Structure formats: C-alpha cells, structure tokens
CSV table of C-alpha atoms and ligand atoms in Angstrom, one decimal:
chain,number,residue,atom,x,y,z
A,1,MET,CA,14.5,-8.3,3.3
A,2,THR,CA,14.3,-4.7,4.5
A,3,VAL,CA,16.5,-1.7,4.2
A,4,THR,CA,16.5,1.2,6.7
A,5,LEU,CA,16.3,4.7,5.3
A,6,ASN,CA,15.8,7.9,7.2
A,7,ASP,CA,15.0,6.0,10.4
A,8,MET,CA,12.1,4.3,8.5
A,9,THR,CA,12.2,0.7,7.7
A,10,LEU,CA,11.3,0.2,4.1
A,11,PRO,CA,10.4,-3.0,2.3
A,12,SER,CA,13.2,-3.9,-0.1
A,13,TRP,CA,10.8,-3.6,-3.1
A,14,ALA,CA,10.4,0.1,-2.2
A,15,SER,CA,14.1,0.9,-1.6
A,16,HIS,CA,14.2,2.8,-4.9
A,17,VAL,CA,11.4,5.2,-3.9
A,18,GLU,CA,13.4,7.1,-1.2
A,19,ASP,CA,11.2,10.2,-0.6
A,20,LYS,CA,7.6,11.4,-0.1
A,21,LEU,CA,6.4,7.9,0.6
A,22,ALA,CA,2.8,6.8,0.7
A,23,PRO,CA,1.6,4.9,3.7
A,24,MET,CA,1.3,1.1,3.5
A,25,PRO,CA,-0.2,-0.6,1.6
A,26,LEU,CA,-0.5,2.3,-0.9
A,27,LEU,CA,3.3,2.4,-0.9
A,28,LEU,CA,3.2,-0.7,-3.1
A,29,VAL,CA,1.2,1.1,-5.8
A,30,GLN,CA,3.7,4.1,-5.6
A,31,ALA,CA,6.7,1.8,-5.8
A,32,PHE,CA,5.2,-0.1,-8.7
A,33,VAL,CA,4.7,3.0,-10.8
A,34,ASP,CA,8.1,4.4,-9.8
A,35,THR,CA,9.9,1.3,-11.1
A,36,LEU,CA,10.3,3.7,-14.1
A,37,ASP,CA,12.5,6.6,-13.2
A,38,ARG,CA,12.6,9.0,-16.2
A,39,ASP,CA,14.8,11.5,-14.4
A,40,LEU,CA,17.6,8.9,-13.9
A,41,GLY,CA,16.7,7.0,-17.1
A,42,THR,CA,16.3,3.7,-15.2
A,43,ASP,CA,13.5,1.1,-15.6
A,44,ILE,CA,13.4,-2.0,-13.4
A,45,PHE,CA,11.0,-3.5,-15.9
A,46,ALA,CA,13.4,-3.0,-18.8
A,47,HIS,CA,15.4,-6.1,-17.7
A,48,PRO,CA,13.5,-9.4,-17.4
A,49,ASP,CA,15.7,-10.8,-14.6
A,50,GLU,CA,15.4,-7.6,-12.6
A,51,ALA,CA,11.7,-7.3,-13.3
A,52,SER,CA,11.0,-10.9,-12.3
A,53,ALA,CA,13.0,-10.5,-9.0
A,54,TRP,CA,11.2,-7.2,-8.2
A,55,LEU,CA,7.7,-8.6,-8.9
A,56,ALA,CA,8.5,-11.7,-6.7
A,57,ASP,CA,9.9,-9.5,-3.9
A,58,ALA,CA,6.7,-7.4,-4.0
A,59,SER,CA,4.6,-10.7,-3.9
A,60,LEU,CA,2.9,-9.7,-7.2
A,61,ARG,CA,4.0,-12.8,-9.0
A,62,VAL,CA,5.6,-16.1,-8.1
A,63,PRO,CA,8.3,-17.0,-10.6
A,64,ASP,CA,8.2,-20.4,-12.3
A,65,PRO,CA,11.0,-22.5,-10.8
A,66,GLY,CA,12.2,-23.7,-14.2
A,67,ARG,CA,14.1,-21.2,-16.2
A,68,PRO,CA,13.8,-19.7,-18.8
A,69,GLU,CA,10.3,-18.7,-18.0
A,70,PRO,CA,8.2,-19.2,-21.2
A,71,GLY,CA,5.3,-17.0,-20.1
A,72,PHE,CA,7.3,-14.1,-18.7
A,73,ALA,CA,7.5,-12.0,-21.8
A,74,ASP,CA,3.7,-11.7,-21.8
A,75,ASP,CA,3.7,-11.0,-18.0
A,76,LEU,CA,6.4,-8.3,-18.4
A,77,ARG,CA,4.3,-6.6,-21.2
A,78,LEU,CA,1.2,-6.7,-18.9
A,79,ALA,CA,3.2,-5.3,-16.0
A,80,ARG,CA,4.5,-2.4,-18.2
A,81,GLU,CA,1.1,-1.7,-19.6
A,82,ALA,CA,-0.6,-1.8,-16.2
A,83,ARG,CA,2.1,0.6,-14.9
A,84,ASP,CA,1.2,3.1,-17.6
A,85,SER,CA,-2.5,2.7,-16.8
A,86,ILE,CA,-2.0,3.2,-13.0
A,87,ARG,CA,0.2,6.2,-13.7
A,88,ALA,CA,-2.7,7.6,-15.7
A,89,LEU,CA,-5.1,6.9,-12.8
A,90,ILE,CA,-2.8,8.8,-10.4
A,91,GLY,CA,-2.6,11.6,-12.9
A,92,ARG,CA,-6.3,12.3,-12.4
A,93,ASN,CA,-5.4,13.5,-8.9
A,94,THR,CA,-3.6,16.4,-10.5
A,95,GLY,CA,-6.2,17.1,-13.1
A,96,THR,CA,-4.9,15.3,-16.2
A,97,GLU,CA,-7.4,14.2,-18.8
A,98,PRO,CA,-9.9,11.4,-18.1
A,99,LEU,CA,-8.6,7.9,-19.0
A,100,THR,CA,-9.1,6.7,-22.6
A,101,ALA,CA,-10.2,3.2,-23.6
A,102,ASP,CA,-6.5,2.5,-24.4
A,103,ASP,CA,-5.5,3.6,-20.9
A,104,LEU,CA,-8.1,1.3,-19.3
A,105,ALA,CA,-7.5,-1.7,-21.6
A,106,PRO,CA,-4.7,-3.3,-19.5
A,107,LEU,CA,-6.7,-3.0,-16.4
A,108,GLU,CA,-9.6,-4.7,-18.1
A,109,LYS,CA,-7.2,-7.5,-19.1
A,110,ILE,CA,-6.3,-7.9,-15.5
A,111,LEU,CA,-9.9,-8.0,-14.4
A,112,GLY,CA,-10.6,-10.6,-17.0
A,113,GLN,CA,-7.7,-12.9,-16.0
A,114,ALA,CA,-7.6,-12.5,-12.2
A,115,GLN,CA,-9.6,-14.6,-9.8
A,116,PRO,CA,-10.7,-12.6,-6.8
A,117,ARG,CA,-11.7,-14.4,-3.7
A,118,LEU,CA,-13.9,-13.2,-0.9
A,119,GLU,CA,-12.7,-14.6,2.5
A,120,VAL,CA,-14.1,-14.3,6.0
A,121,THR,CA,-11.2,-14.5,8.5
A,122,ALA,CA,-11.2,-15.9,12.0
A,123,ASP,CA,-11.5,-12.4,13.5
A,124,GLY,CA,-14.7,-11.8,11.5
A,125,ARG,CA,-13.4,-9.6,8.8
A,126,ALA,CA,-14.6,-10.0,5.2
A,127,ARG,CA,-11.7,-9.6,2.8
A,128,LEU,CA,-11.7,-9.4,-1.0
A,129,GLY,CA,-8.4,-10.2,-2.6
A,130,PRO,CA,-6.3,-12.5,-4.7
A,131,ALA,CA,-4.7,-15.5,-3.1
A,132,LEU,CA,-1.5,-14.4,-1.4
A,133,PRO,CA,1.2,-14.6,-2.5
A,134,ALA,CA,-0.3,-14.1,-5.9
A,135,GLU,CA,0.1,-17.1,-8.1
A,136,THR,CA,-0.3,-15.2,-11.4
A,137,LEU,CA,0.7,-11.6,-12.2
A,138,ALA,CA,-2.9,-10.8,-13.0
A,139,ASP,CA,-3.9,-11.8,-9.4
A,140,GLY,CA,-1.0,-9.7,-8.1
A,141,LEU,CA,-2.1,-6.7,-10.1
A,142,LEU,CA,-5.7,-7.2,-9.0
A,143,GLY,CA,-4.3,-6.8,-5.5
A,144,LEU,CA,-2.9,-3.4,-6.5
A,145,LEU,CA,-6.3,-2.3,-7.9
A,146,LEU,CA,-8.0,-3.3,-4.6
A,147,ILE,CA,-5.4,-1.2,-2.7
A,148,ILE,CA,-6.3,1.7,-4.9
A,149,ARG,CA,-10.0,1.0,-4.3
A,150,ASP,CA,-9.4,1.1,-0.5
A,151,ALA,CA,-7.3,4.2,-0.7
A,152,GLN,CA,-10.0,6.0,-2.7
A,153,ALA,CA,-12.5,5.0,0.1
A,154,ASP,CA,-10.3,6.3,2.9
A,155,GLY,CA,-9.2,9.5,1.1
A,156,SER,CA,-5.5,8.7,1.1
A,157,TRP,CA,-5.6,8.2,-2.7
A,158,ASP,CA,-6.0,11.9,-3.4
A,159,ARG,CA,-2.6,12.6,-2.0
A,160,LEU,CA,-0.8,10.3,-4.4
A,161,LYS,CA,0.2,12.5,-7.3
A,162,LEU,CA,2.5,12.7,-10.3
A,163,CYS,CA,5.3,15.3,-10.4
A,164,GLY,CA,4.4,18.4,-12.3
A,165,ASN,CA,7.6,18.1,-14.4
A,166,PRO,CA,6.5,16.5,-17.7
A,167,ASP,CA,10.0,14.9,-18.0
A,168,CYS,CA,9.7,13.3,-14.6
A,169,ARG,CA,6.1,12.2,-13.7
A,170,TRP,CA,7.4,10.5,-10.6
A,171,ALA,CA,4.6,9.3,-8.3
A,172,PHE,CA,4.9,11.0,-4.8
A,173,TYR,CA,2.7,11.2,-1.7
A,174,ASP,CA,1.8,14.8,-0.9
A,175,ARG,CA,1.8,15.1,3.0
A,176,SER,CA,1.6,18.9,2.9
A,177,HIS,CA,-1.1,20.5,5.0
A,178,SER,CA,-2.4,22.4,2.0
A,179,ARG,CA,-2.4,19.3,-0.2
A,180,ARG,CA,-1.0,21.5,-3.0
A,181,GLY,CA,2.4,19.9,-3.4
A,182,ALA,CA,3.2,19.7,-7.1
A,183,TRP,CA,6.8,18.3,-7.3
A,184,CYS,CA,8.5,15.1,-6.4
A,185,ASP,CA,11.3,17.3,-5.2
A,186,MET,CA,11.4,21.1,-5.1
A,187,ALA,CA,15.2,21.4,-5.4
A,188,SER,CA,15.3,19.3,-8.6
A,189,CYS,CA,12.0,19.3,-10.5
A,190,GLY,CA,10.2,22.3,-9.0
A,191,ASN,CA,13.1,24.8,-9.6
A,192,ARG,CA,14.0,23.2,-12.9
A,193,VAL,CA,10.5,23.8,-14.3
A,194,LYS,CA,10.2,27.3,-12.8
A,195,ASN,CA,13.5,28.3,-14.4
A,196,ARG,CA,12.5,26.8,-17.7
A,197,ASN,CA,9.2,28.8,-17.6
A,198,LEU,CA,11.1,31.9,-16.6
A,199,ARG,CA,13.5,31.5,-19.5
A,200,ALA,CA,10.6,30.9,-21.9
A,201,ARG,CA,8.8,34.1,-20.7
A,202,ARG,CA,12.0,36.1,-21.1
A,203,ALA,CA,12.6,34.7,-24.6
A,204,ALA,CA,9.0,35.7,-25.5
A,205,THR,CA,9.4,39.2,-24.2
A,206,PRO,CA,10.6,41.6,-26.9
A,207,ALA,CA,13.9,43.3,-25.9
B,1,LIG,ZN1,9.9,15.2,-10.4
C-alpha cells in the first residue's frame, strides 16, 4: 500500500514522516526512529497491535498467524531498545556524545540473534542481508543496520540528523547545500528554541 504526499509516492510505513525525507532505503531507518513523535506525544510502538502491523508493513517482522503472539512482548522491547540505539547513532551526526555500552547493547543483541546471508544474484551482485521478508525481528533489524552501513559508505548517512530541539529529536534528512540544517522544521522547532534561548538570555540580563 502506498500513499501520495507532495507529489511523491511514499511507502505506507513512512506515511507518518511527512517532511525532510531520506532517500530509499535510508528512509526506512528514518521512519523506524520517527515511529516515536515526542512533539505530538505519539508512539507507534506504544501499542502492540499498531507496532506489529507497522513492523510487518515495513517487512521487518512477519507476524505469527496465531494470536495472541506469545513472543511479541520480547520483540516489542527489542524494537524500542533498538530504536533508542539507532537514534543515538544518528545523534553522532550532530555531535552528540559517543555511544555508551548501554546504547550499543541492543544492537549487539541483534547481531547475536540475526542470521545474515551472503547471496550472489543472477546479475552477478554479491549481497549481504537477512532473508527477505525478515522471518524474525532480529533479522529485520539487521537489515536496518546494513542500510546504515551502506549509507555510511556512500556518504548519505551524514545528512541524517536529529532535530536540535531537545524536546523533539525527530530524525530528518538535511538536503541543504551547506549541510548545516539543525531543525526538523524551522517554523516549529527552530523558532521555538530560538525564542526560548532569547527569553533565557533576557531573564539572565539584570534590568
Ligand atoms: Zn523538531
């Protein structure tokens, strides 16, 4: 299923992203992190049914046909932890602190559980990846890490950033020529933070 937005056809799993979109397939990493919208106070992964549907739609996990899904609580926890880790990875592009062992632990869990496969395709390309669609969530999340690896190799990774508003931290793709974009949206976060800083400076200035 696809939805059309601003003359661009977006996959349904990215329909909540709306603006400053990364190119495919990095868009999947952006959409995964932005399943949490602190500004609106919404979280797709806060609701098991919604999370299961989103992960299946994004081909990151095949839901068990029988319901209720016994293993899903563990998967949902891993998805939320991995989302925090990948957000921390993106934060490095705007100079946040190096990742701690706690930040990295969920990614190590994925690497321990996933089963990557090297395939050589009929057109002669060697491809490393999980089986598609991913059978387990760990395989699906390994696919995200491989997308990150490729984006780091081709340079597009550096443009994926977190909004400079500490209350927002939305992942956005900086297409600006200067590569100095700092806000998911200037009208909301940019001006909000600037006004807040201005008020703080005025408050600190003796009358
Ligand atoms: Zn923002």
